[in-house]
Short mmCIF file of C-alpha atoms and ligand atoms in Angstrom, two decimals:
data_model
loop_
_atom_site.label_atom_id
_atom_site.label_comp_id
_atom_site.label_asym_id
_atom_site.label_seq_id
_atom_site.Cartn_x
_atom_site.Cartn_y
_atom_site.Cartn_z
CA MET V 218 86.96 96.16 149.45
CA ILE V 219 85.62 93.58 151.86
CA GLY V 220 85.41 90.10 150.37
CA GLY V 221 83.58 90.64 147.08
CA TYR V 222 81.99 93.87 148.29
CA THR V 223 82.98 97.34 147.07
CA ILE V 224 82.00 100.20 149.39
CA HIS V 225 80.65 103.43 147.80
CA GLY V 226 79.73 106.42 149.99
CA HIS V 227 77.20 109.00 148.73
CA ALA V 228 76.53 112.43 150.22
CA ILE V 229 75.24 115.82 149.18
CA VAL V 230 76.86 118.52 151.30
CA SER V 231 76.69 122.27 151.70
CA ALA V 232 79.68 124.50 150.98
CA ASP V 233 80.65 123.99 154.63
CA ASP V 234 80.45 120.15 154.41
CA ARG V 235 77.11 119.70 156.25
CA ILE V 236 74.55 117.00 155.38
CA ALA V 237 71.66 118.26 157.54
CA GLY V 238 70.57 121.18 159.68
CA PRO V 239 71.10 121.49 163.44
CA ASP V 240 67.58 120.03 163.82
CA GLY V 241 68.76 116.76 162.17
CA PHE V 242 66.71 117.30 159.01
CA THR V 243 68.08 117.79 155.52
CA PRO V 244 66.95 121.24 154.30
CA ALA V 245 65.26 121.67 150.90
CA SER V 246 68.32 123.65 149.78
CA LEU V 247 70.28 120.37 149.79
CA ARG V 248 67.82 118.65 147.44
CA ASN V 249 68.63 118.83 143.76
CA GLU V 250 66.76 117.01 140.98
CA ALA V 251 69.81 116.25 138.84
CA ASP V 252 71.64 114.86 141.84
CA TRP V 253 68.60 112.90 143.00
CA ALA V 254 68.27 111.12 139.62
CA ARG V 255 72.00 110.26 139.59
CA PHE V 256 71.87 109.09 143.22
CA GLN V 257 68.81 106.86 142.65
CA ALA V 258 70.50 105.25 139.62
CA ALA V 259 73.59 104.57 141.76
CA LEU V 260 71.45 102.95 144.46
CA ASP V 261 69.83 100.75 141.79
CA ARG V 262 73.29 99.36 140.93
CA ALA V 263 74.01 98.39 144.55
CA VAL V 264 73.32 94.97 146.07
CA VAL V 265 72.49 96.62 149.41
CA THR V 266 72.13 100.17 150.81
CA VAL V 267 73.36 100.84 154.37
CA LEU V 268 71.85 103.69 156.41
CA GLY V 269 71.75 104.89 159.99
CA ARG V 270 68.43 104.68 161.77
CA ARG V 271 67.86 108.44 161.54
CA ALA V 272 68.59 108.64 157.82
CA HIS V 273 66.28 105.64 157.31
CA GLU V 274 63.45 107.38 159.18
CA ALA V 275 64.02 110.59 157.18
CA ASN V 276 64.01 108.63 153.89
CA PRO V 277 61.59 105.70 154.13
CA ASN V 278 62.29 102.69 151.90
CA THR V 279 59.47 103.47 149.45
CA ARG V 280 61.19 101.71 146.54
CA GLY V 281 61.56 98.51 148.54
CA ARG V 282 65.32 98.34 148.00
CA ASN V 283 67.51 95.85 149.81
CA ARG V 284 68.25 98.14 152.77
CA LEU V 285 70.31 97.53 155.90
CA VAL V 286 69.60 99.92 158.79
CA LEU V 287 72.07 100.36 161.65
CA SER V 288 70.49 100.60 165.10
CA SER V 289 71.37 99.62 168.64
CA SER V 290 67.74 98.43 168.89
CA ALA V 291 68.41 95.55 166.48
CA HIS V 292 69.30 92.07 167.68
CA GLY V 293 72.16 91.02 165.44
CA VAL V 294 70.78 91.13 161.90
CA GLU V 295 67.01 90.90 161.79
CA ARG V 296 64.40 91.20 159.08
CA ARG V 297 61.67 93.80 159.66
CA ALA V 298 58.87 94.84 157.31
CA ASP V 299 60.74 97.88 155.95
CA ALA V 300 64.34 96.62 155.78
CA TRP V 301 67.06 94.48 157.32
CA TRP V 302 68.16 95.92 160.69
CA TRP V 303 71.68 95.50 162.04
CA ASN V 304 73.39 96.09 165.37
CA ALA V 305 77.13 96.38 164.64
CA ALA V 306 77.91 95.59 168.28
CA ASP V 307 76.50 92.08 167.72
CA VAL V 308 77.47 91.19 164.14
CA SER V 309 80.45 92.14 161.95
CA LEU V 310 80.02 94.05 158.69
CA ARG V 311 81.25 91.03 156.72
CA GLU V 312 78.61 88.78 158.28
CA ALA V 313 75.86 91.41 157.94
CA LEU V 314 76.65 91.75 154.23
CA SER V 315 76.80 88.02 153.57
CA ARG V 316 73.42 87.62 155.32
CA THR V 317 71.68 90.46 153.46
CA ALA V 318 73.45 90.52 150.06
CA PRO V 319 74.96 87.07 149.50
CA SER V 320 75.78 87.74 145.82
CA ALA V 321 78.35 90.48 146.74
CA GLY V 322 78.77 93.62 144.57
CA ILE V 323 78.48 97.34 145.35
CA VAL V 324 77.47 98.39 148.88
CA ALA V 325 75.97 101.91 148.76
CA VAL V 326 76.41 103.94 151.96
CA PRO V 327 74.26 107.11 152.02
CA GLY V 328 74.95 107.99 155.67
CA GLY V 329 74.20 109.80 157.94
CA ARG V 330 77.23 111.05 159.79
CA THR V 331 77.58 108.16 162.26
CA VAL V 332 77.54 105.68 159.38
CA PHE V 333 80.00 107.73 157.30
CA ASP V 334 82.31 107.84 160.35
CA MET V 335 82.06 104.06 160.77
CA PHE V 336 82.83 103.31 157.11
CA LEU V 337 85.66 105.86 157.07
CA ASP V 338 87.34 103.66 159.70
CA ILE V 339 86.60 100.51 157.65
CA SER V 340 87.56 101.98 154.22
CA PHE V 341 85.61 103.42 151.32
CA ASP V 342 86.53 102.28 147.80
CA GLU V 343 84.74 105.33 146.38
CA PHE V 344 83.04 108.36 147.90
CA HIS V 345 80.63 110.32 145.67
CA LEU V 346 80.67 113.82 147.16
CA VAL V 347 78.11 116.25 145.74
CA ARG V 348 78.42 119.88 146.81
CA ALA V 349 75.69 122.53 146.70
CA GLY V 350 78.13 125.40 146.48
CA ARG V 351 75.71 128.19 147.32
CA VAL V 352 74.33 126.59 150.47
CA ALA V 353 75.79 127.11 153.95
CA ILE V 354 74.42 125.37 157.05
CA PRO V 355 76.18 126.81 160.09
CA ASP V 356 75.95 124.43 163.08
CA GLY V 357 74.54 121.69 160.82
CA ILE V 358 75.39 117.97 161.01
CA PRO V 359 78.73 117.46 159.23
CA VAL V 360 79.37 114.71 156.70
CA PHE V 361 82.17 113.39 158.96
CA SER V 362 82.72 114.20 162.65
CA GLU V 363 86.25 115.38 161.84
CA VAL V 364 84.73 118.37 160.02
CA LEU V 365 83.78 119.87 163.41
CA PRO V 366 87.37 120.56 164.58
CA GLY V 367 87.99 122.26 161.23
CA LYS V 368 88.98 119.69 158.59
CA SER V 369 87.32 119.75 155.18
CA ALA V 370 85.67 116.65 153.70
CA ALA V 371 88.32 116.75 150.97
CA GLU V 372 91.14 116.68 153.55
CA ILE V 373 89.48 113.79 155.38
CA LEU V 374 88.98 111.70 152.23
CA SER V 375 92.48 112.47 151.01
CA ALA V 376 93.93 111.40 154.38
CA GLN V 377 92.19 108.04 153.84
CA GLY V 378 94.15 107.54 150.60
CA LEU V 379 91.32 108.45 148.22
CA VAL V 380 92.06 110.56 145.14
CA ALA V 381 89.58 112.96 143.51
CA ASP V 382 88.42 112.71 139.91
CA PRO V 383 87.92 116.07 138.17
CA PRO V 384 84.61 117.58 139.36
CA GLU V 385 81.53 117.08 137.18
CA THR V 386 78.87 119.79 136.99
CA LEU V 387 75.41 118.35 137.76
CA ASP V 388 73.44 121.62 137.79
CA ALA V 389 75.31 124.74 136.74
CA ALA V 390 72.45 127.12 137.61
CA ALA V 391 72.40 125.83 141.21
CA SER V 392 76.21 125.41 141.48
CA VAL V 393 75.87 121.70 142.25
CA ASP V 394 78.81 119.49 141.32
CA LEU V 395 79.98 115.93 141.90
CA THR V 396 83.48 114.82 142.82
CA VAL V 397 84.11 111.07 142.92
CA TRP V 398 86.92 110.14 145.29
CA ARG V 399 88.49 106.75 144.47
CA ARG V 400 91.02 104.43 145.99
CA PRO V 401 93.84 104.21 143.43
N1 NAP U 1620 72.86 115.21 152.74
C1 NAP U 1620 73.06 113.90 152.73
O1 NAP U 1620 73.68 113.35 151.80
C2 NAP U 1620 72.54 113.05 153.84
C3 NAP U 1620 72.93 111.71 153.91
C4 NAP U 1620 72.42 110.94 154.95
C5 NAP U 1620 71.60 111.49 155.91
N2 NAP U 1620 71.27 112.78 155.81
C6 NAP U 1620 70.44 113.38 156.85
O2 NAP U 1620 71.18 113.38 158.05
C7 NAP U 1620 70.30 113.17 159.15
C8 NAP U 1620 70.68 111.93 159.96
O3 NAP U 1620 72.06 111.86 160.17
P1 NAP U 1620 72.66 111.46 161.60
O4 NAP U 1620 74.14 111.45 161.43
O5 NAP U 1620 72.03 112.34 162.64
O6 NAP U 1620 72.08 110.01 161.88
P2 NAP U 1620 72.30 108.58 161.17
O7 NAP U 1620 73.77 108.30 161.02
O8 NAP U 1620 71.44 108.47 159.97
O9 NAP U 1620 71.67 107.61 162.27
C9 NAP U 1620 72.25 107.52 163.57
C10 NAP U 1620 71.73 106.26 164.21
O10 NAP U 1620 72.23 105.09 163.53
C11 NAP U 1620 72.42 104.05 164.45
N3 NAP U 1620 73.84 103.64 164.41
C12 NAP U 1620 74.87 104.31 163.85
N4 NAP U 1620 76.01 103.60 164.00
C13 NAP U 1620 75.67 102.46 164.65
C14 NAP U 1620 76.40 101.32 165.06
N5 NAP U 1620 77.75 101.21 164.87
N6 NAP U 1620 75.74 100.32 165.69
C15 NAP U 1620 74.40 100.40 165.89
N7 NAP U 1620 73.64 101.46 165.51
C16 NAP U 1620 74.28 102.47 164.91
C17 NAP U 1620 71.99 104.58 165.81
O11 NAP U 1620 70.61 104.28 165.89
P3 NAP U 1620 69.84 104.00 167.30
O12 NAP U 1620 69.70 105.35 167.95
O13 NAP U 1620 68.53 103.39 166.88
O14 NAP U 1620 70.73 103.08 168.09
C18 NAP U 1620 72.21 106.08 165.65
O15 NAP U 1620 71.43 106.85 166.54
C19 NAP U 1620 68.91 112.99 158.53
O16 NAP U 1620 68.28 114.24 158.47
C20 NAP U 1620 69.20 112.56 157.13
O17 NAP U 1620 68.17 112.85 156.23
C21 NAP U 1620 71.72 113.59 154.82
#
């Protein structure tokens, strides 16, 4: 929790905790309709959605949500046609949030990896981890950098003090389930 802001991470990962292929693109095997509907509803409840520049380019802001894009190309916090843009080297998270979402509330963080790493250091209040259990993406981009030396996403979230709810099945036929990790 930062001021009146609650930080919620959202990721869909493969069985080996990857969010995208080695080419930097999310494969079709990591897209699931049931998850997409749930994810979009969660974004609708947020006062702002924070993405890395690459995730933003891969998922353009077609719904015109209040979006904050991290990039070293931004000067502080600046308004562009497609979103707010933010350089974290210039402006703190607290200030970026108060500029872009002054009413406070839920901050949705859908990644990618560099942004998940950054917010892991700051502190997630919740992390909504969806797993496509039949998908493996060897050499793909991991959800957190610490996956690369061999830790699981569950171990990383647990080490941050988050506790898992019982998993919820989103799509039994595709073996897709959701585990919400929460700060007690
Ligand atoms: N499966 C999932 O749930 C999921 C979730 C999210 C993304 N994805 C996929 O993952 C891929 C992208 O992930 P990624 O990890 O390669 O990239 P990313 O985190 O989306 O974007 C990385 C970029 O964000 C900017 N950035 C990050 N931290 C910053 C900071 N502290 N200050 C300033 N700028 C910062 C930099 O942009 P500049 O280079 O402009 O400086 C950096 O190159 C895409 O294919 C996306 O679709 C999948």
